[in-house]
mmCIF file of C-alpha atoms in Angstrom:
data_model
loop_
_atom_site.group_PDB
_atom_site.id
_atom_site.type_symbol
_atom_site.label_atom_id
_atom_site.label_comp_id
_atom_site.label_asym_id
_atom_site.label_seq_id
_atom_site.Cartn_x
_atom_site.Cartn_y
_atom_site.Cartn_z
ATOM 1 C CA GLY Y 1 100.533 48.432 86.809
ATOM 2 C CA GLN Y 2 102.806 45.603 85.041
ATOM 3 C CA GLN Y 3 105.188 43.350 87.108
ATOM 4 C CA LEU Y 4 107.473 41.262 86.988
ATOM 5 C CA ASN Y 5 107.233 37.537 88.920
ATOM 6 C CA GLN Y 6 110.230 37.380 91.322
ATOM 7 C CA SER Y 7 110.235 35.112 93.727
ATOM 8 C CA PRO Y 8 111.127 33.769 96.866
ATOM 9 C CA GLN Y 9 109.800 36.903 98.272
ATOM 10 C CA SER Y 10 111.937 36.856 101.894
ATOM 11 C CA MET Y 11 114.626 34.120 102.160
ATOM 12 C CA PHE Y 12 116.610 34.921 105.793
ATOM 13 C CA ILE Y 13 120.063 32.497 105.615
ATOM 14 C CA GLN Y 14 123.079 31.745 107.703
ATOM 15 C CA GLU Y 15 125.749 34.324 106.504
ATOM 16 C CA GLY Y 16 128.573 32.451 104.705
ATOM 17 C CA GLU Y 17 125.034 29.891 102.599
ATOM 18 C CA ASP Y 18 124.453 30.536 98.573
ATOM 19 C CA VAL Y 19 121.434 32.579 97.386
ATOM 20 C CA SER Y 20 119.406 32.303 94.294
ATOM 21 C CA MET Y 21 116.219 33.760 93.763
ATOM 22 C CA ASN Y 22 114.361 34.232 90.267
ATOM 23 C CA CYS Y 23 112.151 36.309 88.168
ATOM 24 C CA THR Y 24 109.630 35.076 85.313
ATOM 25 C CA SER Y 25 107.755 37.405 82.988
ATOM 26 C CA SER Y 26 104.971 36.723 80.349
ATOM 27 C CA SER Y 27 106.497 38.727 77.813
ATOM 28 C CA ILE Y 28 110.340 39.396 76.289
ATOM 29 C CA PHE Y 29 112.328 41.756 77.354
ATOM 30 C CA ASN Y 30 115.875 42.052 74.895
ATOM 31 C CA THR Y 31 117.381 43.673 78.666
ATOM 32 C CA TRP Y 32 117.620 41.886 82.717
ATOM 33 C CA LEU Y 33 118.906 43.432 85.401
ATOM 34 C CA TRP Y 34 118.971 42.602 88.788
ATOM 35 C CA TYR Y 35 119.177 46.296 91.251
ATOM 36 C CA LYS Y 36 119.532 45.926 95.284
ATOM 37 C CA GLN Y 37 118.164 48.532 97.294
ATOM 38 C CA ASP Y 38 118.714 49.310 101.374
ATOM 39 C CA PRO Y 39 116.361 51.056 103.517
ATOM 40 C CA GLY Y 40 115.854 54.892 102.503
ATOM 41 C CA GLU Y 41 118.029 54.654 98.979
ATOM 42 C CA GLY Y 42 117.397 54.145 95.065
ATOM 43 C CA PRO Y 43 118.019 50.658 94.052
ATOM 44 C CA VAL Y 44 121.530 50.675 92.891
ATOM 45 C CA LEU Y 45 122.339 48.812 89.617
ATOM 46 C CA LEU Y 46 123.926 44.835 90.368
ATOM 47 C CA ILE Y 47 124.431 43.404 87.122
ATOM 48 C CA ALA Y 48 122.844 44.235 82.903
ATOM 49 C CA LEU Y 49 122.461 41.859 80.882
ATOM 50 C CA TYR Y 50 121.753 42.159 77.005
ATOM 51 C CA LYS Y 51 121.608 38.284 74.773
ATOM 52 C CA ALA Y 52 119.422 35.506 75.672
ATOM 53 C CA GLY Y 53 121.646 32.931 77.337
ATOM 54 C CA GLU Y 54 124.134 35.247 78.647
ATOM 55 C CA LEU Y 55 125.810 34.862 82.011
ATOM 56 C CA THR Y 56 127.406 37.355 83.781
ATOM 57 C CA SER Y 57 129.204 37.556 86.804
ATOM 58 C CA ASN Y 58 130.007 41.224 89.210
ATOM 59 C CA GLY Y 59 132.204 39.874 92.028
ATOM 60 C CA ARG Y 60 130.190 36.526 94.190
ATOM 61 C CA LEU Y 61 127.240 37.777 92.395
ATOM 62 C CA THR Y 62 126.394 35.997 88.995
ATOM 63 C CA ALA Y 63 122.702 35.998 86.928
ATOM 64 C CA GLN Y 64 121.708 34.573 83.764
ATOM 65 C CA PHE Y 65 119.775 36.056 81.325
ATOM 66 C CA GLY Y 66 117.023 32.998 79.828
ATOM 67 C CA ILE Y 67 116.377 31.484 76.881
ATOM 68 C CA THR Y 68 112.775 31.497 76.452
ATOM 69 C CA ARG Y 69 113.824 36.214 76.999
ATOM 70 C CA LYS Y 70 110.936 35.911 80.140
ATOM 71 C CA ASP Y 71 113.474 35.264 82.794
ATOM 72 C CA SER Y 72 116.779 35.450 84.425
ATOM 73 C CA PHE Y 73 117.898 34.221 87.945
ATOM 74 C CA LEU Y 74 120.775 35.892 90.507
ATOM 75 C CA ASN Y 75 122.795 33.830 92.121
ATOM 76 C CA ILE Y 76 124.782 35.150 95.627
ATOM 77 C CA SER Y 77 127.764 33.002 96.818
ATOM 78 C CA ALA Y 78 128.954 32.735 100.563
ATOM 79 C CA SER Y 79 126.066 35.636 101.587
ATOM 80 C CA ILE Y 80 127.819 38.121 103.899
ATOM 81 C CA PRO Y 81 125.567 40.945 106.781
ATOM 82 C CA SER Y 82 125.885 42.961 103.717
ATOM 83 C CA ASP Y 83 124.413 41.510 101.391
ATOM 84 C CA VAL Y 84 121.217 42.340 103.000
ATOM 85 C CA GLY Y 85 118.355 44.283 101.402
ATOM 86 C CA ILE Y 86 115.916 43.879 98.910
ATOM 87 C CA TYR Y 87 116.556 43.027 95.329
ATOM 88 C CA PHE Y 88 115.000 43.804 92.134
ATOM 89 C CA CYS Y 89 114.694 42.071 88.664
ATOM 90 C CA ALA Y 90 113.287 44.218 86.099
ATOM 91 C CA GLY Y 91 113.119 43.690 82.653
ATOM 92 C CA GLN Y 92 113.044 46.477 79.629
ATOM 93 C CA LEU Y 93 113.152 46.308 75.864
ATOM 94 C CA VAL Y 94 116.037 49.044 74.359
ATOM 95 C CA GLY Y 95 115.635 50.307 70.824
ATOM 96 C CA SER Y 96 113.522 50.687 67.934
ATOM 97 C CA GLY Y 97 111.679 53.355 69.679
ATOM 98 C CA ASN Y 98 111.173 51.362 72.888
ATOM 99 C CA THR Y 99 111.073 54.007 75.817
ATOM 100 C CA GLY Y 100 113.363 50.925 77.491
ATOM 101 C CA LYS Y 101 111.499 51.787 80.346
ATOM 102 C CA LEU Y 102 111.790 49.554 83.308
ATOM 103 C CA ILE Y 103 109.431 46.651 84.309
ATOM 104 C CA PHE Y 104 110.187 45.952 87.758
ATOM 105 C CA GLY Y 105 109.513 42.868 89.907
ATOM 106 C CA GLN Y 106 108.466 43.359 94.183
ATOM 107 C CA GLY Y 107 110.938 42.695 94.878
ATOM 108 C CA THR Y 108 113.207 39.639 97.101
ATOM 109 C CA THR Y 109 114.290 40.320 100.545
ATOM 110 C CA LEU Y 110 116.521 38.361 102.108
ATOM 111 C CA GLN Y 111 118.216 38.639 105.414
ATOM 112 C CA VAL Y 112 121.800 37.215 106.715
ATOM 113 C CA LYS Y 113 121.653 35.773 110.438
ATOM 114 C CA PRO Y 114 125.247 35.742 110.722
ATOM 115 C CA GLU G 1 126.590 57.245 94.419
ATOM 116 C CA THR G 2 125.473 57.181 91.464
ATOM 117 C CA GLY G 3 124.990 61.584 90.452
ATOM 118 C CA VAL G 4 122.029 61.694 90.541
ATOM 119 C CA THR G 5 120.357 63.380 93.167
ATOM 120 C CA GLN G 6 116.439 64.609 94.263
ATOM 121 C CA SER G 7 114.754 66.540 96.586
ATOM 122 C CA PRO G 8 113.375 66.841 98.529
ATOM 123 C CA THR G 9 114.071 64.278 100.814
ATOM 124 C CA HIS G 10 110.897 64.111 102.269
ATOM 125 C CA LEU G 11 107.541 65.978 102.421
ATOM 126 C CA ILE G 12 104.668 65.766 104.286
ATOM 127 C CA LYS G 13 100.977 66.858 102.230
ATOM 128 C CA THR G 14 97.720 67.325 102.860
ATOM 129 C CA ARG G 15 95.266 65.930 99.873
ATOM 130 C CA GLY G 16 94.068 68.156 97.643
ATOM 131 C CA GLN G 17 96.965 70.166 97.169
ATOM 132 C CA GLN G 18 100.111 70.303 93.952
ATOM 133 C CA VAL G 19 103.956 69.104 94.707
ATOM 134 C CA THR G 20 106.806 69.182 92.440
ATOM 135 C CA LEU G 21 109.059 67.058 93.044
ATOM 136 C CA ARG G 22 112.530 67.857 91.315
ATOM 137 C CA CYS G 23 115.562 65.736 90.180
ATOM 138 C CA SER G 24 119.214 66.390 88.891
ATOM 139 C CA SER G 25 120.161 63.880 86.374
ATOM 140 C CA GLN G 26 124.310 62.853 85.566
ATOM 141 C CA SER G 27 125.760 65.195 82.930
ATOM 142 C CA GLY G 28 125.055 64.065 79.786
ATOM 143 C CA HIS G 29 122.756 62.467 80.761
ATOM 144 C CA ASN G 30 120.100 62.985 78.016
ATOM 145 C CA THR G 31 116.982 61.061 79.600
ATOM 146 C CA VAL G 32 114.727 60.883 83.005
ATOM 147 C CA SER G 33 111.750 58.409 83.701
ATOM 148 C CA TRP G 34 110.271 58.493 86.938
ATOM 149 C CA TYR G 35 108.813 56.020 88.964
ATOM 150 C CA GLN G 36 106.843 55.355 91.589
ATOM 151 C CA GLN G 37 107.341 52.816 94.400
ATOM 152 C CA ALA G 38 104.872 52.122 97.009
ATOM 153 C CA LEU G 39 105.093 50.440 100.263
ATOM 154 C CA GLY G 40 106.816 46.764 99.896
ATOM 155 C CA GLN G 41 106.035 47.035 95.735
ATOM 156 C CA GLY G 42 108.830 47.128 93.238
ATOM 157 C CA PRO G 43 108.703 50.939 91.164
ATOM 158 C CA GLN G 44 105.870 51.856 88.923
ATOM 159 C CA PHE G 45 107.170 54.175 85.668
ATOM 160 C CA ILE G 46 105.208 57.522 85.271
ATOM 161 C CA PHE G 47 106.750 58.574 82.079
ATOM 162 C CA GLN G 48 110.384 59.920 80.396
ATOM 163 C CA TYR G 49 111.460 62.474 79.458
ATOM 164 C CA TYR G 50 114.126 62.713 76.459
ATOM 165 C CA ARG G 51 115.595 66.038 74.953
ATOM 166 C CA GLU G 52 112.566 68.054 76.789
ATOM 167 C CA GLU G 53 109.765 66.533 76.140
ATOM 168 C CA GLU G 54 107.986 63.379 77.154
ATOM 169 C CA ASN G 55 109.055 60.467 75.463
ATOM 170 C CA GLY G 56 106.483 57.305 76.832
ATOM 171 C CA ARG G 57 104.056 57.498 79.675
ATOM 172 C CA GLY G 58 103.238 54.832 81.933
ATOM 173 C CA ASN G 59 99.091 54.335 83.429
ATOM 174 C CA PHE G 60 99.452 57.572 85.811
ATOM 175 C CA PRO G 61 96.561 59.491 85.090
ATOM 176 C CA PRO G 62 97.286 63.452 83.516
ATOM 177 C CA ARG G 63 97.626 64.889 87.002
ATOM 178 C CA PHE G 64 101.026 63.838 87.004
ATOM 179 C CA SER G 65 102.943 66.008 84.741
ATOM 180 C CA GLY G 66 106.836 66.648 84.605
ATOM 181 C CA LEU G 67 109.545 68.767 82.615
ATOM 182 C CA GLN G 68 113.348 68.847 81.264
ATOM 183 C CA PHE G 69 115.704 71.083 81.564
ATOM 184 C CA PRO G 70 118.972 72.066 78.593
ATOM 185 C CA ASN G 71 120.714 72.291 82.940
ATOM 186 C CA TYR G 72 120.245 68.562 83.202
ATOM 187 C CA SER G 73 117.499 69.231 85.992
ATOM 188 C CA SER G 74 113.978 67.847 86.141
ATOM 189 C CA GLU G 75 110.170 68.053 87.936
ATOM 190 C CA LEU G 76 107.993 65.450 87.891
ATOM 191 C CA ASN G 77 104.162 67.673 89.452
ATOM 192 C CA VAL G 78 101.354 66.006 90.557
ATOM 193 C CA ASN G 79 98.561 68.151 91.560
ATOM 194 C CA ALA G 80 95.212 67.263 93.466
ATOM 195 C CA LEU G 81 96.727 65.027 96.256
ATOM 196 C CA GLU G 82 95.144 61.367 96.911
ATOM 197 C CA LEU G 83 95.487 59.583 99.654
ATOM 198 C CA ASP G 84 97.583 56.772 96.986
ATOM 199 C CA ASP G 85 99.706 58.986 96.333
ATOM 200 C CA SER G 86 101.703 58.108 99.005
ATOM 201 C CA ALA G 87 104.948 56.739 98.090
ATOM 202 C CA LEU G 88 109.314 57.206 97.176
ATOM 203 C CA TYR G 89 109.439 58.964 93.737
ATOM 204 C CA LEU G 90 112.466 57.824 92.319
ATOM 205 C CA CYS G 91 113.601 59.660 88.931
ATOM 206 C CA ALA G 92 116.590 57.550 86.755
ATOM 207 C CA SER G 93 118.712 58.896 84.163
ATOM 208 C CA THR G 94 120.618 57.436 81.656
ATOM 209 C CA PHE G 95 122.260 58.406 78.345
ATOM 210 C CA LEU G 96 119.538 56.523 75.916
ATOM 211 C CA SER G 97 121.360 55.327 72.805
ATOM 212 C CA GLY G 98 119.835 51.882 69.995
ATOM 213 C CA SER G 99 120.781 49.167 72.141
ATOM 214 C CA VAL G 100 122.249 50.319 76.039
ATOM 215 C CA ASN G 101 120.195 51.945 78.210
ATOM 216 C CA GLU G 102 121.754 51.689 81.928
ATOM 217 C CA GLN G 103 119.531 53.881 84.272
ATOM 218 C CA PHE G 104 120.762 54.996 87.558
ATOM 219 C CA PHE G 105 119.059 56.071 90.997
ATOM 220 C CA GLY G 106 118.506 59.112 92.853
ATOM 221 C CA PRO G 107 117.738 58.140 96.262
ATOM 222 C CA GLY G 108 114.342 59.328 95.596
ATOM 223 C CA THR G 109 111.876 61.550 97.880
ATOM 224 C CA ARG G 110 109.480 60.202 100.107
ATOM 225 C CA LEU G 111 105.626 62.080 100.241
ATOM 226 C CA THR G 112 103.170 61.316 102.262
ATOM 227 C CA VAL G 113 99.353 62.436 101.424
ATOM 228 C CA LEU G 114 96.974 63.184 104.949
#
């Protein structure tokens, strides 16, 4: 099935470091979302982006909706052990007859060393 | 807590059997989507139900079917189970509107087909 290209696939960092991950697509989306998934749980929404060029923060998380509408990045500043998990980007088309189905990336697995 | 619940948590079936998975959406949400997440992959869109009618389907065969009920509950049915159907099945509920369609996921049902 269709998926976005998300990188890196995995990261192993020291507590306190900043983290950056990104997502690219061959298709245009009008919404980009970032989710975090812990083992045995469903994805939890972190940030939603609705306009090309939009930069949005949620605590230590910052995400941007690319100008071309085909990419997005997520930054985590000053990482802490509870940031461990799998991060997914998802593109979405909403409005005008679209279902709003989410197209997901393959995920970035983040490990944080205390 | 997203307010979306799923049952059962885990399920083991054998090839050829049929299975029904259940989801209870957030109160007031008129739309439920189902996703299949294979190990190490991002979720893949199966289909969406809006006001009890199918409103879009991903690349899944007809043996995957669903129902949505007026009381915010829904079902995913899979007939003639195959080994490749082993996955985490996620439901996500939302209030479908013109411009915003944030989807809230349940914890998932882990299906193993032997």
